[in-house]
Short mmCIF file of C-alpha atoms and ligand atoms in Angstrom, two decimals:
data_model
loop_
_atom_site.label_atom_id
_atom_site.label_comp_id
_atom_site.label_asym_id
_atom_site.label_seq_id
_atom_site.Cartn_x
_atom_site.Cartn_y
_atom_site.Cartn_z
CA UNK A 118 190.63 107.94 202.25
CA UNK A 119 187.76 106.17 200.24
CA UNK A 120 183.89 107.69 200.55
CA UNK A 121 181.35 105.29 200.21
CA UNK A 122 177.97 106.36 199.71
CA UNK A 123 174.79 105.38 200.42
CA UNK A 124 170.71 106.36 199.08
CA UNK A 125 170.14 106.20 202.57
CA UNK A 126 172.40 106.03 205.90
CA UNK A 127 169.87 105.00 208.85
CA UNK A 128 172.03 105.05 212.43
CA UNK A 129 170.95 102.57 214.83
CA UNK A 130 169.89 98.64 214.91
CA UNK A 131 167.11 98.80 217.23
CA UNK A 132 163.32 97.48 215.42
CA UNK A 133 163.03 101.17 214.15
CA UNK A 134 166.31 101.36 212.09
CA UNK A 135 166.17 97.30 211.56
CA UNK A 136 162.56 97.67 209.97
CA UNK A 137 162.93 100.79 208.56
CA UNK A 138 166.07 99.47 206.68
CA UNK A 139 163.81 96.18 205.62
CA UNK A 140 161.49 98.48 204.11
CA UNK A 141 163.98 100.48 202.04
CA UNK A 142 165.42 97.32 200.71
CA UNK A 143 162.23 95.83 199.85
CA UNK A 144 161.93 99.21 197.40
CA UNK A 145 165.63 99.16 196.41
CA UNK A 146 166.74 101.88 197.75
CA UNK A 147 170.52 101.50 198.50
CA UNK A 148 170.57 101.56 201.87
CA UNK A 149 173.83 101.21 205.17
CA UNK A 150 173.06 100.61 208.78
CA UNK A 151 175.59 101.41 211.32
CA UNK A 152 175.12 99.42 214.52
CA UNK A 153 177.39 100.53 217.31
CA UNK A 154 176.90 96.81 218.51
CA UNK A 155 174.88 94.14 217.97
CA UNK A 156 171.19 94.68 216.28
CA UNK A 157 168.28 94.37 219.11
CA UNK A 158 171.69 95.53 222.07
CA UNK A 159 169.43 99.02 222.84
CA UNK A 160 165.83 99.21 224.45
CA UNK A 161 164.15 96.79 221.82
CA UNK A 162 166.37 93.62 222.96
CA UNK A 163 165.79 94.70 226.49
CA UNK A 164 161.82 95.30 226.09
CA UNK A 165 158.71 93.47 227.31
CA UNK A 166 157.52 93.57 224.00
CA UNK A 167 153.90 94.13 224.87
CA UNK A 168 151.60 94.35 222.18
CA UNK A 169 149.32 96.85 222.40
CA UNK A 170 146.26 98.30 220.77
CA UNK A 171 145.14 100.47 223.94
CA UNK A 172 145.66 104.26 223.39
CA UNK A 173 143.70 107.32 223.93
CA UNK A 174 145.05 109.51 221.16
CA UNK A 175 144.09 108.50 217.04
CA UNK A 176 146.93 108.59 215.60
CA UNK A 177 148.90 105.82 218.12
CA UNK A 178 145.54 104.20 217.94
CA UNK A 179 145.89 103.85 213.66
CA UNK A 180 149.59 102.95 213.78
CA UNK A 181 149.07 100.60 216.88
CA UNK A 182 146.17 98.95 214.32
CA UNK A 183 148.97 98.65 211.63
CA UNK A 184 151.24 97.09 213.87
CA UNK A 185 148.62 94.52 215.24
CA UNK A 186 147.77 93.68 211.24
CA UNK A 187 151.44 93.33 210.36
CA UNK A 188 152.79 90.91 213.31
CA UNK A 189 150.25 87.80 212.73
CA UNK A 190 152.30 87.10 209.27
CA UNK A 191 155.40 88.97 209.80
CA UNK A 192 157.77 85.47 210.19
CA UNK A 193 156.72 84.26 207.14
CA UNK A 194 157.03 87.81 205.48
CA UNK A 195 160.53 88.09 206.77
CA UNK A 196 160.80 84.64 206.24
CA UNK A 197 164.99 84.51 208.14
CA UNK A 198 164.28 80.77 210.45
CA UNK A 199 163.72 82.81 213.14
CA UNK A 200 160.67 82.25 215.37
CA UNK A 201 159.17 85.54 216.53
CA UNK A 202 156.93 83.96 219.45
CA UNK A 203 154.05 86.01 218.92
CA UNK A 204 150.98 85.34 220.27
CA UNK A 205 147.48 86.81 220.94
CA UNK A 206 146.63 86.46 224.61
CA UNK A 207 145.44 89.95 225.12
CA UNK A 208 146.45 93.02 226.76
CA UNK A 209 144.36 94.29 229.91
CA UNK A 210 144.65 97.61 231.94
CA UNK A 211 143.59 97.15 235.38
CA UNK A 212 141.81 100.41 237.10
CA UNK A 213 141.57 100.85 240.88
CA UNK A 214 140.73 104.33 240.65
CA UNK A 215 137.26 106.43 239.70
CA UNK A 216 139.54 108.46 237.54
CA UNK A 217 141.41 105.96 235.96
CA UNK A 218 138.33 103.30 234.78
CA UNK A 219 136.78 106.85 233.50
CA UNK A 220 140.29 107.48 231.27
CA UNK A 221 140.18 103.81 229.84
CA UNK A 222 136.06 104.33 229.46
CA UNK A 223 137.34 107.19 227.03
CA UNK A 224 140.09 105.28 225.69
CA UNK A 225 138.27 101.95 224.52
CA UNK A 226 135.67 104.45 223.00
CA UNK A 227 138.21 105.85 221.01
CA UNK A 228 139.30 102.24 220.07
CA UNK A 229 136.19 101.04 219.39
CA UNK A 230 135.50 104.13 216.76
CA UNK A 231 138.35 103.05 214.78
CA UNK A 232 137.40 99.36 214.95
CA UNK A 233 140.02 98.31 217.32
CA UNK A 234 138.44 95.34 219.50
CA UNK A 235 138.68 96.74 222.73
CA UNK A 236 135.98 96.17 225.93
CA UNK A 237 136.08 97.54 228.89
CA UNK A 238 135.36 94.20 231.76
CA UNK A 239 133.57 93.93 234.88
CA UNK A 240 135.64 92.28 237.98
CA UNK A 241 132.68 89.74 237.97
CA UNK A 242 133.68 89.03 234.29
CA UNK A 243 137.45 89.20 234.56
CA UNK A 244 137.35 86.10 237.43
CA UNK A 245 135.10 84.16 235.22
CA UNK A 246 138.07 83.97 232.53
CA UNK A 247 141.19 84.21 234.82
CA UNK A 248 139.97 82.96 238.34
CA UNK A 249 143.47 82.83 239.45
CA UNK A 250 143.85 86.55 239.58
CA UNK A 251 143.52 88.60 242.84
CA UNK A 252 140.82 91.26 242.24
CA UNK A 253 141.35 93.38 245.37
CA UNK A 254 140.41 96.88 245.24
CA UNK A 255 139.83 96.33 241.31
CA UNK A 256 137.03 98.39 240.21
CA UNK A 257 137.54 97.19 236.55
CA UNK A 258 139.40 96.75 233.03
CA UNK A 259 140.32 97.00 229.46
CA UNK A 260 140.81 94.29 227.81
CA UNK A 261 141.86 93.53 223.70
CA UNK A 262 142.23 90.01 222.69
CA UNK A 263 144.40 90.71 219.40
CA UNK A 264 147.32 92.19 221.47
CA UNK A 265 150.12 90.31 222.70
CA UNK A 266 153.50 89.55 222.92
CA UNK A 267 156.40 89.12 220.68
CA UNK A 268 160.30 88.03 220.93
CA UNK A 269 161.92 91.11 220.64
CA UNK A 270 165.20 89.82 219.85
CA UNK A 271 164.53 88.71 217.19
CA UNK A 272 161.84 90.50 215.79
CA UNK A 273 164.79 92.81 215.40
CA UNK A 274 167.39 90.36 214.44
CA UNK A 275 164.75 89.10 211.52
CA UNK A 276 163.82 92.44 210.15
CA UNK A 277 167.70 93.08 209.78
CA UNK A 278 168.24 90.06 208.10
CA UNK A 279 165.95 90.27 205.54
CA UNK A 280 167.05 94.00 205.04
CA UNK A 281 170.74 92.08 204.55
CA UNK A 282 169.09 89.56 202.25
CA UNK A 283 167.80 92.13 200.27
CA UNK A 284 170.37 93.98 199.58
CA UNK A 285 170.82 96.59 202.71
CA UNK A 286 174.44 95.98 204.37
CA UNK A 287 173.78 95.92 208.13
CA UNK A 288 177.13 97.32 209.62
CA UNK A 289 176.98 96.23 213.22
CA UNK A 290 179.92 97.15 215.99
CA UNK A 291 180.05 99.93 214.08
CA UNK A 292 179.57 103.08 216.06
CA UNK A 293 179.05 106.04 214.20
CA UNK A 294 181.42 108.85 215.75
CA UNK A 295 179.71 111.81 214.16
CA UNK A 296 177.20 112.99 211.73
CA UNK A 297 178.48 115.09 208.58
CA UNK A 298 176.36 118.43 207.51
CA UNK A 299 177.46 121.32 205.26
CA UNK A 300 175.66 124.03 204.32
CA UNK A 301 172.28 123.07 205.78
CA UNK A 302 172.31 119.98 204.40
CA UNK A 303 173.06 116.69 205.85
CA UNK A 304 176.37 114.78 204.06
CA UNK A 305 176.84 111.73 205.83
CA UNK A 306 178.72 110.15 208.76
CA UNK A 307 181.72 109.27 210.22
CA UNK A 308 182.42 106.22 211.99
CA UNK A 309 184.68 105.84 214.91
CA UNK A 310 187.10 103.79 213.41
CA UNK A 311 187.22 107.02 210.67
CA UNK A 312 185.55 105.80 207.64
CA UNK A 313 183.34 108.42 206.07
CA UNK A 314 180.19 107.85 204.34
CA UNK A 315 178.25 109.95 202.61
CA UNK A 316 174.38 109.95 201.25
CA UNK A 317 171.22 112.69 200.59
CA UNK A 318 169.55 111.52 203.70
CA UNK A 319 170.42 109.83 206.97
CA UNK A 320 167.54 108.42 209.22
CA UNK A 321 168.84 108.65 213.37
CA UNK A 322 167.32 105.57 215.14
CA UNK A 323 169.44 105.77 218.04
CA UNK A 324 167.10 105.62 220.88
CA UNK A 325 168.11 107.61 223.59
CA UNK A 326 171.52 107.99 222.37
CA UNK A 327 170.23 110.09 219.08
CA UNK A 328 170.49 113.21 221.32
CA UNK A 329 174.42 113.19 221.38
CA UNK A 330 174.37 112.20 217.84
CA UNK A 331 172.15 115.05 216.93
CA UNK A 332 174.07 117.80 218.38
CA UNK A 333 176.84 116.70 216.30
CA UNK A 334 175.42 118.54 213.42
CA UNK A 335 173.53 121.23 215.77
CA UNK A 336 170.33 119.76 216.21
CA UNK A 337 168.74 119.66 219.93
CA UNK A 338 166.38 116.74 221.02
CA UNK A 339 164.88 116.43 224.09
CA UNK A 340 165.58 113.13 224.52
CA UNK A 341 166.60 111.40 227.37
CA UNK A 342 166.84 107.47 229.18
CA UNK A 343 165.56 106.30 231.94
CA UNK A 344 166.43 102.96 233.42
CA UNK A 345 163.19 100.04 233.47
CA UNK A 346 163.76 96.93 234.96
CA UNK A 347 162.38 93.49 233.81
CA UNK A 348 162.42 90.03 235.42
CA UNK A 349 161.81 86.52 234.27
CA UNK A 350 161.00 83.50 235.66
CA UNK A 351 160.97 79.94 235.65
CA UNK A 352 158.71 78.67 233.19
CA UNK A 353 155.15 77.30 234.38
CA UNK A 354 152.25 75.77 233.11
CA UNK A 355 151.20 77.65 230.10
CA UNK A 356 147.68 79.24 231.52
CA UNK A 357 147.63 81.60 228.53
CA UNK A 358 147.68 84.61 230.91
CA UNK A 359 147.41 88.05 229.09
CA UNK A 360 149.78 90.99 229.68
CA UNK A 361 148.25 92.77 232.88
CA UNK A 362 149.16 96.50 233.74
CA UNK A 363 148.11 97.49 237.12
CA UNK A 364 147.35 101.16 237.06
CA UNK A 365 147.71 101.71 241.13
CA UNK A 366 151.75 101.27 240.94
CA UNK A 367 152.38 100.87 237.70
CA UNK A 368 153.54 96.53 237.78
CA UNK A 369 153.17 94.44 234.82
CA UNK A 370 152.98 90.90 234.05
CA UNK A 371 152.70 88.85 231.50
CA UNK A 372 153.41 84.89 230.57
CA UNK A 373 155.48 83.96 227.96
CA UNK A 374 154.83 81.33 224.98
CA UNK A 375 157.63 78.55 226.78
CA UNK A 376 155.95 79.17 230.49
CA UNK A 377 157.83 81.76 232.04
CA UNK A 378 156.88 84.95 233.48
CA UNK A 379 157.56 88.13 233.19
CA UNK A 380 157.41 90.97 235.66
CA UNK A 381 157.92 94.65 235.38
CA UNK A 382 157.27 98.06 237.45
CA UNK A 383 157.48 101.66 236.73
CA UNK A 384 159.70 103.30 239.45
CA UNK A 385 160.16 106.83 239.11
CA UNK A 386 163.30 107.15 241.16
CA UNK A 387 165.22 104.94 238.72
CA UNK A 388 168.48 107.02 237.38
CA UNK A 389 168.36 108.58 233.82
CA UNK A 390 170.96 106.30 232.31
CA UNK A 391 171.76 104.24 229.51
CA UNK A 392 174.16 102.35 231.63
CA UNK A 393 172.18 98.94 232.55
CA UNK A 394 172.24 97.58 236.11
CA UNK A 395 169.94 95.83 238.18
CA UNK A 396 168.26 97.02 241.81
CA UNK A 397 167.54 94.67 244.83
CA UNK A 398 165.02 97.43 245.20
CA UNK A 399 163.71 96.47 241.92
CA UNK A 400 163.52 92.71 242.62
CA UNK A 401 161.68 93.31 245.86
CA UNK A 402 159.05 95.64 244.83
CA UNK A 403 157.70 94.22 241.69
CA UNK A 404 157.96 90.29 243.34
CA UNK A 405 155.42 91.60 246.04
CA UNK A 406 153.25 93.59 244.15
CA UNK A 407 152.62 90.81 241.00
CA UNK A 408 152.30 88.32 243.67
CA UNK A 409 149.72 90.21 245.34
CA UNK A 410 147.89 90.31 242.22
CA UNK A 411 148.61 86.49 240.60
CA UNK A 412 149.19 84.61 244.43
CA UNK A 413 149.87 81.47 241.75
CA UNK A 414 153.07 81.93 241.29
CA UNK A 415 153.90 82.10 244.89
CA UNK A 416 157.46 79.71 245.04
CA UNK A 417 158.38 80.25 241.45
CA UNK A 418 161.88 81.12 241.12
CA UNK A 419 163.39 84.15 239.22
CA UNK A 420 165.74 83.16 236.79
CA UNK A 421 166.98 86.60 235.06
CA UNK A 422 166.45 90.30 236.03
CA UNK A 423 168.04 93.12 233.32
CA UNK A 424 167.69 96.56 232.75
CA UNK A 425 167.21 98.72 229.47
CA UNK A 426 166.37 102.40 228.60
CA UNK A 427 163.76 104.35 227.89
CA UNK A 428 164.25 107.05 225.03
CA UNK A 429 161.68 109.22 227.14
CA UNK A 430 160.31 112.75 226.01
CA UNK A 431 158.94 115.29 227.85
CA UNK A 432 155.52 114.28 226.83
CA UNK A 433 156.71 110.06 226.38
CA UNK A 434 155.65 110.23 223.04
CA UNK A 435 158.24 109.96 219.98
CA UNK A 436 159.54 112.53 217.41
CA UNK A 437 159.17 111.51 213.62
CA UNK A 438 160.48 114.28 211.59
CA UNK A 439 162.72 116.20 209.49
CA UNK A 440 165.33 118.19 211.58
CA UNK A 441 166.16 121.55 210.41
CA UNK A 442 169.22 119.90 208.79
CA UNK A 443 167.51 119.62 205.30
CA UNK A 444 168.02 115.47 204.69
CA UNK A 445 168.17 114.32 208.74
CA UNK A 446 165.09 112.18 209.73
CA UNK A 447 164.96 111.22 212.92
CA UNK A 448 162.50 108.58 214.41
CA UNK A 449 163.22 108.02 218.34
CA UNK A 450 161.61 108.67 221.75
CA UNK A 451 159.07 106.30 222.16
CA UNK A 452 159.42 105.65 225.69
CA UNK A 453 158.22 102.78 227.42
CA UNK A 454 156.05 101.47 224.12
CA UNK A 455 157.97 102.20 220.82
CA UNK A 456 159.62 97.98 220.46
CA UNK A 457 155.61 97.55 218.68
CA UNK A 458 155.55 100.48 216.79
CA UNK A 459 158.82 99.05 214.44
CA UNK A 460 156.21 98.22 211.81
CA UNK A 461 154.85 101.38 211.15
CA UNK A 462 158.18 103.46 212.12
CA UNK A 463 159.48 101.77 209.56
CA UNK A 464 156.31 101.89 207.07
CA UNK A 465 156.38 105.77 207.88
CA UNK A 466 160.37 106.48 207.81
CA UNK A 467 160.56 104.68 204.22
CA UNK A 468 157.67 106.72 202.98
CA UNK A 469 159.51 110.40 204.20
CA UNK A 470 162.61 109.25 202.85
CA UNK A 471 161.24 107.81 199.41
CA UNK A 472 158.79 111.23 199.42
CA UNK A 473 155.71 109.69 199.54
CA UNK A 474 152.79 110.67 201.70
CA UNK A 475 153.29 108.85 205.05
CA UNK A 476 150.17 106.54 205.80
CA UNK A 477 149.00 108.14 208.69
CA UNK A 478 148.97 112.27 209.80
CA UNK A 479 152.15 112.57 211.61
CA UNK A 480 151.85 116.05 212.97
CA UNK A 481 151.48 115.52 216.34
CA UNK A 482 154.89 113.46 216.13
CA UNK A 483 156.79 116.74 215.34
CA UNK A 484 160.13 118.22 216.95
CA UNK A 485 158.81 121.74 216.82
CA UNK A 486 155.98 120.94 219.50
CA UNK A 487 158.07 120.93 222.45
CA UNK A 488 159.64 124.62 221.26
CA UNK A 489 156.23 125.95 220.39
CA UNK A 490 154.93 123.91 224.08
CA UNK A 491 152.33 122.06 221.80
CA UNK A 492 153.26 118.43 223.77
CA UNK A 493 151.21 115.58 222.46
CA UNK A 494 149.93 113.86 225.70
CA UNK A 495 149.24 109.91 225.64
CA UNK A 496 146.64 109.22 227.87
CA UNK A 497 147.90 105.31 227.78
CA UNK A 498 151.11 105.59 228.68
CA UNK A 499 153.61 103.64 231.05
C1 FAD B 656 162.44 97.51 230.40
C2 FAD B 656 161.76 98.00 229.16
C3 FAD B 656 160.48 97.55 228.86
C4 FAD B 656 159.83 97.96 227.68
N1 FAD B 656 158.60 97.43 227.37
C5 FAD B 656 158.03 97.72 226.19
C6 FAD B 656 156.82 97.06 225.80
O1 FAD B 656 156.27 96.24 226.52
N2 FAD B 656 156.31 97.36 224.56
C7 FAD B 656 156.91 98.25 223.72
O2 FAD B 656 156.39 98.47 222.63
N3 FAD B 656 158.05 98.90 224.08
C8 FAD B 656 158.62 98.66 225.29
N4 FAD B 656 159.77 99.29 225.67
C9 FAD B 656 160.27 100.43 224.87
C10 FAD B 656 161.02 99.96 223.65
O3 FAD B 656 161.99 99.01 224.00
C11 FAD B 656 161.69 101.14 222.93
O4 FAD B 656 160.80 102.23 222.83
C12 FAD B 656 162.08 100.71 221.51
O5 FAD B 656 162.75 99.48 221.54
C13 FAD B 656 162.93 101.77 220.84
O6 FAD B 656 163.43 101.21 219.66
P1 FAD B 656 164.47 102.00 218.77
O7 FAD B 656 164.76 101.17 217.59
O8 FAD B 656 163.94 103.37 218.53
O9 FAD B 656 165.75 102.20 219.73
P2 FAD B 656 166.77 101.15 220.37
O10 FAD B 656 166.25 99.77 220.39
O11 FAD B 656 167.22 101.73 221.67
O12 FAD B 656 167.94 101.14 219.33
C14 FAD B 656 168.87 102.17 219.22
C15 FAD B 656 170.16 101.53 218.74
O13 FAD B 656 171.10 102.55 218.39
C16 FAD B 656 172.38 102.04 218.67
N5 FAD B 656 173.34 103.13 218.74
C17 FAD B 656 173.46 104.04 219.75
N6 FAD B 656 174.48 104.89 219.49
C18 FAD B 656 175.00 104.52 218.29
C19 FAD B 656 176.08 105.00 217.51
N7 FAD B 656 176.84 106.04 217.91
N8 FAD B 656 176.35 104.38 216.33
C20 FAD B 656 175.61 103.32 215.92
N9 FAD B 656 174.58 102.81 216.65
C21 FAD B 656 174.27 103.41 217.81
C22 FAD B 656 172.19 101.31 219.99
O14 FAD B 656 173.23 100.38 220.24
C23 FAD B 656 170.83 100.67 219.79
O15 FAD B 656 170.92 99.33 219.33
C24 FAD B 656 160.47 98.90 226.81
C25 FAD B 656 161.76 99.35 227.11
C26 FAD B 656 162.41 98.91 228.25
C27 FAD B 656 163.78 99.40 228.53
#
């Protein structure tokens, strides 16, 4: 059997291993991508790519900042044809609680320290720019006009393609069956069609599936899915209405650039799976609690509901860092926000594995917190 080898082997196609690969390529490092099926088929094709620049902790806050600097020019950057919809109608987290418009008080501070154009809004001044919104029982907001939206699709689909263009080969329905270690040391990988290649360093992007992958060479994660639904409709007028996240039972909405809407809802009784389906429950609960909110869209029709996971942690916030196999990086558990954060996961990946410094502090992002019970906690979370 023929090795091949690799600088770098990075193991899944989602925007983290897509963008991370771009990023090597762009440096020349010789770099493989196994897929196990199509680039963007995980949580990042299945997101609502939500744009956000509303944390509570620094260090999301600085990489969130990245992000937001990077997408405004990022289709011409990757410059692959393909049109990555984004757009800059704002982001705004809706409190109906004295605790909760006292957490996003915090939170916009934070934002505001770091230059981050965050305000926190008055109901009074939320009607005055989107009078078709239902303020019952809101006691007020946080707004920031530079997030937004993006196509996730093929935000992912373009950073691979300019990874291919630059020399990266993107292997995709390519499952990887194992990883390869010896001695400490990572090796390689071995498909499931048998093919074995080896290289110093191998990046695991798999979502929630890098936990199985990771115990192939003895490595525990706590990793684990959870099932979100998602919902589109019909497109509409274009009324430029910003993503809206309703912090009393967790529904989202948001309109897209060609009209249509999207709707989503936390539900904490959803299985832990990878395996997608979609719940009348679902369809029912989120339909009555955005219309409550946006009583416009009253008689709009639903045109596609899906379901994706979550790579969740125990504290929802992701792992960057080396395993105690020397030469395994892994990059995964971002939970229910990580589809924005493929600029600087891959920024930050291609720095560890080149050995630079990565741009921002990445302790907190560490495996050995959950052993030593250190969790990072995101105040901004959903
Ligand atoms: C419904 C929903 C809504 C969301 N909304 C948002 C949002 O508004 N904003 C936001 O920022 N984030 C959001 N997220 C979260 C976001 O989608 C994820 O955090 C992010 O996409 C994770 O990206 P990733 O590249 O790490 O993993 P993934 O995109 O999951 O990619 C992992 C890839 O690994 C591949 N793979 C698995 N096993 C193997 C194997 N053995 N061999 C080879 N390849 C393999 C998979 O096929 C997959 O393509 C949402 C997620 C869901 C499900």
């Amino acid at each position: 059997m023929t090795i091949k080898t690799a600088d770098v082997i990075i193991v899944g196609g989602g925007v983290h291993g897509a963008a991370t690969a771009y990023e090597l390529a762009k440096a020349g490092v010789k770099t493989v991508l196994f897929e196990k099926e199509y680039l963007s088929s995980g949580g990042s094709g299945r997101s609502a790519a939500g744009l956000r620049q509303h944390f509570g902790t620094e260090v999301n806050l600085r990489m969130a900042k990245y992000n937001l600097s990077v997408f405004p020019t990022l289709e011409e950057e990757l410059d692959t044809g393909m049109k990555l919809e984004f757009t800059q109608w704002g982001y705004m987290w809706v409190a109906y609680s004295d605790s909760c418009m006292e957490q996003l008080n915090k939170n916009v501070t934070l934002q505001k320290s770091l230059d981050i154009p965050s305000v926190m809004m008055t109901p009074a001044e939320i009607h005055e720019r989107w009078p078709y919104l239902n303020l019952d029982g809101i006691l007020g907001a946080a707004f920031c006009g530079d997030d937004g939206h993006i196509n996730p699709q093929t935000l992912t689909l373009a950073y691979g393609h300019a990874a291919r263009r630059l020399g990266a080969e993107i292997k995709t329905y390519t499952p990887v069956a194992k990883l390869l270690a010896e001695n400490g040391r990572i090796k390689g990988v071995v498909t499931e069609s048998g093919e074995e290649w080896h290289a110093p360093k191998v990046l695991l992007t798999a979502g929630p599936w890098s936990t199985p992958l990771a115990a192939t060479v003895g490595v525990e994660l706590p990793v684990y899915p959870e099932r979100h639904n998602i919902l589109i409709t019909e497109p509409v007028e274009v009324f430029d209405c910003p993503m809206v996240l309703c912090l009393d039972d967790g529904a989202y909405f948001k309109q897209c650039p060609n009209g249509t809407f999207m709707f989503g809802r936390d539900d904490p009784g959803e299985p832990h799976t990878v395996e997608a389906g979609n719940s009348a429950k679902f369809l029912e609960g989120v339909t009555k609690s955005v219309l409550k909110r946006i009583p416009a869209l009253r008689g709009v029709r639903v045109v596609r509901q899906w379901s994706g996971p979550y790579d969740n942690t125990p504290d929802h916030n992701a792992i960057i860092d080396w395993t105690p196999v020397e030469g395994l990086l892994v990059n995964c558990g971002w939970s229910g926000h990580g589809l924005q954060f493929g600029p600087s996961g891959g920024r930050v990946c291609k720095e560890m594995l080149m050995g630079e410094t990565p741009f921002v502090d990445l302790h907190r992002f560490r495996l050995a917190r959950f052993a030593e019970n250190d969790l990072f906690f995101e105040p901004a979370f959903i």
